[in-house]
Short mmCIF file of C-alpha atoms in Angstrom, two decimals:
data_model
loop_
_atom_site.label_atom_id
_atom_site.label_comp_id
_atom_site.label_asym_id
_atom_site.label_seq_id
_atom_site.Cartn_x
_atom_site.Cartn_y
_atom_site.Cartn_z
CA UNK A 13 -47.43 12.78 -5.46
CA UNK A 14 -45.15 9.30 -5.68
CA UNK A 15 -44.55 8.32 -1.93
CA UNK A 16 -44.88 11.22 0.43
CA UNK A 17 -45.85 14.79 1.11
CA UNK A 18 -42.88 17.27 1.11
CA UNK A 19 -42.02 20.71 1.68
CA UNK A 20 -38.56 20.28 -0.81
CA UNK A 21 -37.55 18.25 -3.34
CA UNK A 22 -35.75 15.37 -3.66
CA UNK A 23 -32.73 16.97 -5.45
CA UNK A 24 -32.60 19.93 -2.95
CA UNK A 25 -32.45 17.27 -0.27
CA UNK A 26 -29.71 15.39 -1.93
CA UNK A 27 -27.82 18.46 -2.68
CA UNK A 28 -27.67 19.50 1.37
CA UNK A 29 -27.06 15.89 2.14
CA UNK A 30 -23.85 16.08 0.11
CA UNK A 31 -21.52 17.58 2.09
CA UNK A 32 -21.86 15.75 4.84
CA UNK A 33 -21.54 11.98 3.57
CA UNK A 34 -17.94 11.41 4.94
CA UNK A 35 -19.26 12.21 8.20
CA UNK A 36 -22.05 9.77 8.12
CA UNK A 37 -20.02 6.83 6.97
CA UNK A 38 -21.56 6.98 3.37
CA UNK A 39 -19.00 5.92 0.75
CA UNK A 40 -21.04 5.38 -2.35
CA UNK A 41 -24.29 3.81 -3.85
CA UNK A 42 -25.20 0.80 -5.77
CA UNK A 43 -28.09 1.10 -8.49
CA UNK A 44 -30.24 -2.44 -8.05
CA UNK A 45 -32.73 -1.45 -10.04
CA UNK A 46 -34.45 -3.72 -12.43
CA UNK A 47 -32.84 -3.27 -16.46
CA UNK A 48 -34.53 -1.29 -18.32
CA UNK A 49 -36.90 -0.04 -15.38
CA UNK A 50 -38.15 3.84 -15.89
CA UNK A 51 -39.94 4.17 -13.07
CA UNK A 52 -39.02 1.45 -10.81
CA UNK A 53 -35.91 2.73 -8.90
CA UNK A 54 -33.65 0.89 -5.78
CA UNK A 55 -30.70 1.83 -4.21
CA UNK A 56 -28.38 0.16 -1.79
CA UNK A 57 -26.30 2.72 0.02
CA UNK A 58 -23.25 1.56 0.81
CA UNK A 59 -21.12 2.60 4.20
CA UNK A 60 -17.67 1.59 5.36
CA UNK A 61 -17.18 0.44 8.76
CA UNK A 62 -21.60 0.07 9.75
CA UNK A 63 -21.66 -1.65 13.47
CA UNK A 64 -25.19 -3.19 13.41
CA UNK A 65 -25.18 -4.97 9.94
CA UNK A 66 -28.47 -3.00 8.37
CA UNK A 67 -28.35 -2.85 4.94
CA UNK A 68 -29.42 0.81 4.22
CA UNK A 69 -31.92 0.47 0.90
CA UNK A 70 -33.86 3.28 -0.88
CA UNK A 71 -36.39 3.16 -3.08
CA UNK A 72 -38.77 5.69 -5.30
CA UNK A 73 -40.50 6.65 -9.03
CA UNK A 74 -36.93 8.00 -9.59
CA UNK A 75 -33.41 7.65 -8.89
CA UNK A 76 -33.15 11.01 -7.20
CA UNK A 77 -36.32 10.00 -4.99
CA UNK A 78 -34.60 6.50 -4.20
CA UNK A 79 -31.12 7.73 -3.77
CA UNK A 80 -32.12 10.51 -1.43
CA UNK A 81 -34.25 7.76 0.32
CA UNK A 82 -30.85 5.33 0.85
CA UNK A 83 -28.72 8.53 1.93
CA UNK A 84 -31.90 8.89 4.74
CA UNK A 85 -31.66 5.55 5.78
CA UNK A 86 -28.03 5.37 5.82
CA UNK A 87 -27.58 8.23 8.17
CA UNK A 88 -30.47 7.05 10.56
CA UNK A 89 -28.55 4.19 11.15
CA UNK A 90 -25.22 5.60 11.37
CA UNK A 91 -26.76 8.28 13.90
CA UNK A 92 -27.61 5.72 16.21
CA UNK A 93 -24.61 3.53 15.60
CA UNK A 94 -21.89 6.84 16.39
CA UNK A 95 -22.20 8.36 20.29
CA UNK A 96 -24.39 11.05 20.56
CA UNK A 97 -24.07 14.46 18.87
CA UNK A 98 -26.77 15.63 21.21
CA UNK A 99 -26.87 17.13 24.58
CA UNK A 100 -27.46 14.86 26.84
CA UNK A 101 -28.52 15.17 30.29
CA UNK A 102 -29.04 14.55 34.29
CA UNK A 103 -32.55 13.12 35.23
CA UNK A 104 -34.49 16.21 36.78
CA UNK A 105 -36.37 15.15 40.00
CA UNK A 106 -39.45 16.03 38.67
CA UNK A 107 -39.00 14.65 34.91
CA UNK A 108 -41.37 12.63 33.19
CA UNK A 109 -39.03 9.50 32.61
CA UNK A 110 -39.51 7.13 29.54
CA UNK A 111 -37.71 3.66 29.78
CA UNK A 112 -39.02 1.41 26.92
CA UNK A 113 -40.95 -1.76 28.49
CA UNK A 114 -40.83 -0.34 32.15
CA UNK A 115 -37.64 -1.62 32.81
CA UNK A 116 -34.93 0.63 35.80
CA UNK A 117 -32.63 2.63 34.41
CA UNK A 118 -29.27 0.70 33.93
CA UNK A 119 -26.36 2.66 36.30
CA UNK A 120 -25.15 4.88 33.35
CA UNK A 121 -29.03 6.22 33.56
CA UNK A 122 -27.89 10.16 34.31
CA UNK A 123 -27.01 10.20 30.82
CA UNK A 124 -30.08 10.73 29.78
CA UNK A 125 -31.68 12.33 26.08
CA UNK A 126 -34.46 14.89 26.52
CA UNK A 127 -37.19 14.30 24.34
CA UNK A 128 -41.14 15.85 23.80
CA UNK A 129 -44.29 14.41 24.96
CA UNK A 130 -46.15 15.11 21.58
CA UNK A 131 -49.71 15.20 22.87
CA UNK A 132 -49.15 17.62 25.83
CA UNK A 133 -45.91 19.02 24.63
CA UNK A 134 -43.87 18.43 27.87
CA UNK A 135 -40.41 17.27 28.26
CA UNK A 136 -39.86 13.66 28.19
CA UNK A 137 -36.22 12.26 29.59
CA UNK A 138 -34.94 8.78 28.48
CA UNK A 139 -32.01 6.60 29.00
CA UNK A 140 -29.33 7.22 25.80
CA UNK A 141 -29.05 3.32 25.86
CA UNK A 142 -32.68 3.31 24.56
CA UNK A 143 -31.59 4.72 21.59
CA UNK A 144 -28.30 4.61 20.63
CA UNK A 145 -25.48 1.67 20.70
CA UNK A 146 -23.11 1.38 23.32
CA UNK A 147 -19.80 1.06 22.55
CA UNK A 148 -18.94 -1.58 24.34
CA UNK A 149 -18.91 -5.24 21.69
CA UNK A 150 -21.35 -7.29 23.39
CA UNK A 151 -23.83 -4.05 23.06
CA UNK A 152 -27.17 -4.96 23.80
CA UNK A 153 -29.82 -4.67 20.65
CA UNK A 154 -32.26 -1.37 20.24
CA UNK A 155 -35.15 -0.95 18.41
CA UNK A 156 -35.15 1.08 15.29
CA UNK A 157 -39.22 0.85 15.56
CA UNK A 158 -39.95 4.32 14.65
CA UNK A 159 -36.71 5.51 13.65
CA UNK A 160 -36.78 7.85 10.94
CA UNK A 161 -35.84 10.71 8.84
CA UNK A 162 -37.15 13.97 7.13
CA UNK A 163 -36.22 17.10 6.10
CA UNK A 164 -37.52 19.06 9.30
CA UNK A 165 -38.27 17.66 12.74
CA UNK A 166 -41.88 17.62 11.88
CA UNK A 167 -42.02 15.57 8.41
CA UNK A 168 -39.25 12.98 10.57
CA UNK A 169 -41.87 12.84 13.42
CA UNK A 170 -44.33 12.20 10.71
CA UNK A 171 -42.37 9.69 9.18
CA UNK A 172 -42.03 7.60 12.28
CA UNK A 173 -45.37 7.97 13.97
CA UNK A 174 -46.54 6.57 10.29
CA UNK A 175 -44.00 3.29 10.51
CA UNK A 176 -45.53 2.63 14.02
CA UNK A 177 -49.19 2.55 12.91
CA UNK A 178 -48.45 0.66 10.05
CA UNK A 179 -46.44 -2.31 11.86
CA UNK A 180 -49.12 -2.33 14.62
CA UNK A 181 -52.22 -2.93 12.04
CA UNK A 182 -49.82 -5.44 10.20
CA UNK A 183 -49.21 -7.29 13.71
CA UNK A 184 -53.24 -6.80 13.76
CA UNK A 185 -53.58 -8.28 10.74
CA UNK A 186 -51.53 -11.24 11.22
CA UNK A 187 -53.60 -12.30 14.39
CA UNK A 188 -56.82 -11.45 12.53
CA UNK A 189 -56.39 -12.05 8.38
CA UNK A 190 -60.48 -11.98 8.32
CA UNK A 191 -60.42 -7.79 8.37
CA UNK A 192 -58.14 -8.20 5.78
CA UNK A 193 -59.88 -7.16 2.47
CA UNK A 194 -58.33 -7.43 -1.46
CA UNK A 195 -58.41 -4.09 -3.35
CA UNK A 196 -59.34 -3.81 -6.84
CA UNK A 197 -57.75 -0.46 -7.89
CA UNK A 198 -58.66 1.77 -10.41
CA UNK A 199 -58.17 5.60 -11.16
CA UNK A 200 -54.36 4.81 -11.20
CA UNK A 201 -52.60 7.70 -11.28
CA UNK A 202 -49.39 8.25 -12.54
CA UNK A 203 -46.52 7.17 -11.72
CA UNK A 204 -48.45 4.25 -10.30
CA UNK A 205 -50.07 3.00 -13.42
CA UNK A 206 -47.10 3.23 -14.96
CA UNK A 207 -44.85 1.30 -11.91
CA UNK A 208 -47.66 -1.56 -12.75
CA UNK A 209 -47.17 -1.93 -16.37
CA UNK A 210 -43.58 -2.07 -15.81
CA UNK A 211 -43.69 -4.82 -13.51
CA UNK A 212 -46.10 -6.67 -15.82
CA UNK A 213 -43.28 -6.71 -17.99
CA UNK A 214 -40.88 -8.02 -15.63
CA UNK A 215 -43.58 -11.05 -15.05
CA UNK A 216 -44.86 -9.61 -11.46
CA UNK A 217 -48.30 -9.03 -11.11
CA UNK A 218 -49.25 -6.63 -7.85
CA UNK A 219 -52.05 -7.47 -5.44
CA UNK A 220 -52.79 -5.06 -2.62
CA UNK A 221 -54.65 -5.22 0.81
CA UNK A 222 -56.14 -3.16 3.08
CA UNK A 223 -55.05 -3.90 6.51
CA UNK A 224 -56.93 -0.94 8.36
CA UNK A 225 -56.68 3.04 8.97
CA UNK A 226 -56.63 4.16 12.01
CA UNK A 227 -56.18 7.87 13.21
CA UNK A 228 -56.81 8.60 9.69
CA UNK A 229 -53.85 6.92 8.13
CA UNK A 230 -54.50 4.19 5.68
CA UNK A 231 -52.12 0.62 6.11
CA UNK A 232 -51.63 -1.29 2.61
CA UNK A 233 -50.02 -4.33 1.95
CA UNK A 234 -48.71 -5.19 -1.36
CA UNK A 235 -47.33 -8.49 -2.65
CA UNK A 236 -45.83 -8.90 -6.01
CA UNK A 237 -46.34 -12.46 -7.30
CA UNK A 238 -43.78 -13.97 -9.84
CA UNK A 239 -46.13 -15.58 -12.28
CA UNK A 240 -45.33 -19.11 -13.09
CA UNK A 241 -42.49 -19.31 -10.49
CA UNK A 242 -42.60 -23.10 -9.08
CA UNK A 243 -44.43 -22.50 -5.65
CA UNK A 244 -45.45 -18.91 -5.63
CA UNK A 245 -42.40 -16.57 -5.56
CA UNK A 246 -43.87 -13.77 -3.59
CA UNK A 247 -42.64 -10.04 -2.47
CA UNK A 248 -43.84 -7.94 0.44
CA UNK A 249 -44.17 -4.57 0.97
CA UNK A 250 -46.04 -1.95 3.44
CA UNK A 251 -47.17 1.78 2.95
CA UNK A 252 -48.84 3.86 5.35
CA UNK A 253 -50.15 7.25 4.63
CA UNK A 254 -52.94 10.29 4.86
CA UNK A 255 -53.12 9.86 1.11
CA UNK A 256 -54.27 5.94 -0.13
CA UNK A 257 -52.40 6.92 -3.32
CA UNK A 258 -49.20 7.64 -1.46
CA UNK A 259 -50.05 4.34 1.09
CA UNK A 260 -50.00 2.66 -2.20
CA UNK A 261 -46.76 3.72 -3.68
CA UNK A 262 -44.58 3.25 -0.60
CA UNK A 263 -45.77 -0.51 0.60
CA UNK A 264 -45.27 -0.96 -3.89
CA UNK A 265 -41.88 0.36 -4.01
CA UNK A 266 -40.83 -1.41 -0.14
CA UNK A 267 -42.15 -4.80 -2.15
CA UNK A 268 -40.30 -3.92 -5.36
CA UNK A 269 -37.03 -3.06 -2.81
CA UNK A 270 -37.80 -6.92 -1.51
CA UNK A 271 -37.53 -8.50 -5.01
CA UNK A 272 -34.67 -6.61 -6.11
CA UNK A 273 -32.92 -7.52 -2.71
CA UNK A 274 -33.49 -10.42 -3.12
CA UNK A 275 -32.58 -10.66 -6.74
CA UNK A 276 -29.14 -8.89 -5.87
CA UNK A 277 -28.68 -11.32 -3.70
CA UNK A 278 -28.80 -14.19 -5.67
CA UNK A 279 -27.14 -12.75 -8.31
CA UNK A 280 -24.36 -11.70 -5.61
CA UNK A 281 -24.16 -8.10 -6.50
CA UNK A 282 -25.33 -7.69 -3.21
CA UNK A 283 -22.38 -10.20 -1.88
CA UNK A 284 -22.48 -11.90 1.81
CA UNK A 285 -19.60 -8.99 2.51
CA UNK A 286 -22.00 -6.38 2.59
CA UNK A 287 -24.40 -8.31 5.07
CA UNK A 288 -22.01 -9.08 8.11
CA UNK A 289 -24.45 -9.00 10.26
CA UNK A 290 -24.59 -7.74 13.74
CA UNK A 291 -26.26 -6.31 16.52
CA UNK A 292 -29.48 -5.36 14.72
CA UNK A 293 -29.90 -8.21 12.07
CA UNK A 294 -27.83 -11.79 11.93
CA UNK A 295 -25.97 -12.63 8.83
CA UNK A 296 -28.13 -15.99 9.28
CA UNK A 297 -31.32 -13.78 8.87
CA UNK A 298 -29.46 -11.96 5.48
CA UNK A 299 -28.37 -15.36 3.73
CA UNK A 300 -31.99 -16.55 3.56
CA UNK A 301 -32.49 -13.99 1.13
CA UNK A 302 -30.46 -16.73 -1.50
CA UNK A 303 -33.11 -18.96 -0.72
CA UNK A 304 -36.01 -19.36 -2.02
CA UNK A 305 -39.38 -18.03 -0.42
CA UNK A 306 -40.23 -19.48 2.54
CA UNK A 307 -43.65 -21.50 3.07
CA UNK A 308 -45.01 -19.25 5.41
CA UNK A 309 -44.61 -16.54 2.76
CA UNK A 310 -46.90 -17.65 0.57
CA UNK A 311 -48.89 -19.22 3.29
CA UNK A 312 -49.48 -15.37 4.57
CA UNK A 313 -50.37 -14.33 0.82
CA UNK A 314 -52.86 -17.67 0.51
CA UNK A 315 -54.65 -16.48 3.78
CA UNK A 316 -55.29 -12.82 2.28
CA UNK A 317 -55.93 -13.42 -1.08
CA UNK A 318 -58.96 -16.10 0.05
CA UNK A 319 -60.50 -13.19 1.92
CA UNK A 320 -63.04 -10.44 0.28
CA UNK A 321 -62.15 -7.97 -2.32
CA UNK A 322 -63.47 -4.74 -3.03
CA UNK A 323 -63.27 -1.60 -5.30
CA UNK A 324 -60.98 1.12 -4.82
CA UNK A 325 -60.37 4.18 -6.29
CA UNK A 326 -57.07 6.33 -5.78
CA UNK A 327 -58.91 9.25 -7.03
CA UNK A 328 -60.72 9.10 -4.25
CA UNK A 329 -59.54 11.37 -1.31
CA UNK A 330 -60.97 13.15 1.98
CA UNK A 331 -60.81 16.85 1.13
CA UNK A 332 -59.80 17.74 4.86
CA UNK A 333 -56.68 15.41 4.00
CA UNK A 334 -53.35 17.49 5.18
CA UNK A 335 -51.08 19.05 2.24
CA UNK A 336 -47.73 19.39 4.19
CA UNK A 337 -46.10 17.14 6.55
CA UNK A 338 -46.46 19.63 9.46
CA UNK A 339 -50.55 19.57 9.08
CA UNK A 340 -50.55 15.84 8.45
CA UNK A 341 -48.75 15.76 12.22
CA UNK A 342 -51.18 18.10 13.52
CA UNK A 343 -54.17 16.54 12.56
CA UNK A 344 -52.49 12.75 13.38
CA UNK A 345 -52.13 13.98 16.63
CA UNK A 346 -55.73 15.56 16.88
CA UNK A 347 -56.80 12.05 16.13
CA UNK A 348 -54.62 10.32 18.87
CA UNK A 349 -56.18 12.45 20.76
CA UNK A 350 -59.82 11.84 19.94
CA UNK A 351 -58.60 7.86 20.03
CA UNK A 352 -58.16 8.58 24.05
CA UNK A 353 -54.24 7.55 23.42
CA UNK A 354 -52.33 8.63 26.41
CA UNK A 355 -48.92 9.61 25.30
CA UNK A 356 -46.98 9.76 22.01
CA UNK A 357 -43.61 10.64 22.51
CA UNK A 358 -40.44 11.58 20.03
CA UNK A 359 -36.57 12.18 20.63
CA UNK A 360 -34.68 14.07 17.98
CA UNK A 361 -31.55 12.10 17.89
CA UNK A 362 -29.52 14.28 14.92
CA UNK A 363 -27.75 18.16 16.48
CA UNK A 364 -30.39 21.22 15.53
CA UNK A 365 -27.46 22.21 12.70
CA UNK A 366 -28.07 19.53 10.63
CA UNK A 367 -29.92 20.53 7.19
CA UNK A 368 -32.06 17.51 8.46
CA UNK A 369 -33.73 15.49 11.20
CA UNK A 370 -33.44 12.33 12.70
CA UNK A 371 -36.05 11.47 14.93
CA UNK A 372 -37.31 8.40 17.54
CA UNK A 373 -40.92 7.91 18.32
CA UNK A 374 -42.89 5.48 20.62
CA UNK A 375 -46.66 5.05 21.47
CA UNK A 376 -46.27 2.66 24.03
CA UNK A 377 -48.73 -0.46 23.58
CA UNK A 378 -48.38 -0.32 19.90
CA UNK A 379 -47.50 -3.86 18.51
CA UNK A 380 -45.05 -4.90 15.50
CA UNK A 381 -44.64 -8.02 14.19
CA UNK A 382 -40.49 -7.51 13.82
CA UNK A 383 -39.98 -7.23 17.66
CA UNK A 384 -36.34 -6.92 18.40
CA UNK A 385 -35.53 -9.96 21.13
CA UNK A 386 -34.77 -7.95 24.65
#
């Protein structure tokens, strides 16, 4: 299953993604993964002339999985970063208008992106400034909250309504660490059990919490813990997913893509050149991954792990649970429904010719604990 639900492969993704690498600023990859690793796969995608300072990082049970997963997040960012490709529009009178916090419409507000209101299907306009860069240097920051890729419109939408829940129940977690519970997992399958005897081998050991579900998706934490590291040399990483077995893999591999980060960085394979920072994240913010972890890093893993643990199986699975990315939307937006949430909305952001789909989504009210500063 490894870390999502697809209609295609990773290899047919990479080979449609091919052509068009130039285009998106992608000149090359970096392999970061651990020596000797078999399952345990990270990959810095590397672009030439990237305006916001993101590092674009993918990870998977396979170098085709992670290096389709960098090429992803390399042209999410570069589609916001470039002006739009879309069509873009004048504000109908009677549109249903979208402007982040409730903020007017700044004076270049005509040019506006049309976007769906998932829940009731209706057209949704919003400012382009919401979502891409302007071109301007002293651009003002956007959120990449609920930016993200797929194959089709519907596995992106998927993608990014999944990002959103999972930050909110981490910001949830972080004011409340008492619903926090410890999992004890069994029924590994592969390549999970695997993924964990390989980091045993690198000295990590991999604890994972339950931070919530909600609208049937299932939020996991996972920190890796460097055994007999002076202080507690600790990893993060977050999954959210239908499946608790896919939840699992992605917030193992995001914490395996923090060690090796950091670990590139230290070792400067990932040199300062490559994090110049910008309008997104400071180069201040990228250097203190030289350092070592920070107190309230291992304060956040002390606070979790002195909470109640319990048994969990990842054989374990609702039969009703969906079996392609377009049902898992459906029946996540069923549930948003049942939840009495008023509006879920989503912007493609990449042209319909595209042999993939880029795609913003917002449920207003929904918290995350990496705000960008407005």
């Amino acid at each position: 299953m490894g870390t999502s639900i697809r209609n295609v492969s990773a290899g047919y993704t990479l080979a449609a993604i091919q052509p068009l690498l130039e285009r998106y600023d992608i000149s090359g990859f970096i392999d970061h993964s651990p020596k000797g690793a078999e399952t345990l796969k990270f990959i810095e995608v590397v672009r030439i002339n990237p305006r916001s300072g993101y590092l674009n990082l993918g990870k998977g049970f396979s170098f085709e999985t992670a290096l389709a997963s960098g090429y992803m997040e390399a042209i999410e960012m570069s589609t916001v970063e470039g002006p739009p490709e879309i069509a873009l529009h004048a504000l109908p009178q009677s549109a249903f208008l979208y402007t982040g916090g409730g903020k007017p419409p700044e004076p270049n507000a005509a040019r506006m992106i049309r976007g769906v209101e998932l829940l009731s299907r209706e057209p949704v306009y919003s400012p382009v400034y919401e979502h891409f860069l302007s071109p301007g240097a002293s651009a003002q920051p956007i959120s990449v909250n609920g930016l993200a890729s797929g194959n089709a419109v519907d596995e992106a939408s998927l993608h990014g309504l999944y990002e959103l829940i999972e930050r909110d129940l981490t910001a949830r977690s972080l004011r409340d660490p008492a619903q926090v519970r410890q999992l004890l997992l069994n029924d590994n399958p592969e390549p999970i059990s695997k993924a964990l005897a390989e980091l045993e081998l690198f000295g990590l050991s991999a604890e994972f919490y339950l931070l919530g579900q909600f609208l049937g998706v299932t939020v996991l934490q996972c920190a890796l813990v460097k055994t007999g590291s002076e202080g507690g040399e600790v990893y993060y990483g977050w999954g959210a997913h239908h499946f608790r077995a896919i939840a699992t893999s992605r917030a193992m591999t995001e914490a395996v893509q923090a060690w090796c980060t950091r670990e590139a960085c230290r070792a400067q394979t990932l040199p300062l050149s490559r994090m110049l920072g910008g309008i997104m994240v400071s180069a201040e913010v990228l250097k203190l991954l030289r350092e070592p972890v920070t107190q309230g890093e291992r304060q956040l893993r002390r606070r979790f792990v002195a909470g109640p643990s319990v048994a969990y199986s990842l054989a374990e699975q609702d039969e009703q649970a969906p079996a392609s990315p377009t049902a898992a939307l459906s029946q996540l937006l069923s549930s948003a429904r049942d939840a009495g949430i008023r509006h879920v909305f989503a912007w493609t952001l990449s042209p319909p010719d595209r042999p993939f789909a880029v795609v913003k989504c917002v449920i207003p009210g929904f918290k995350t604990p990496f705000e960008v500063p407005s």
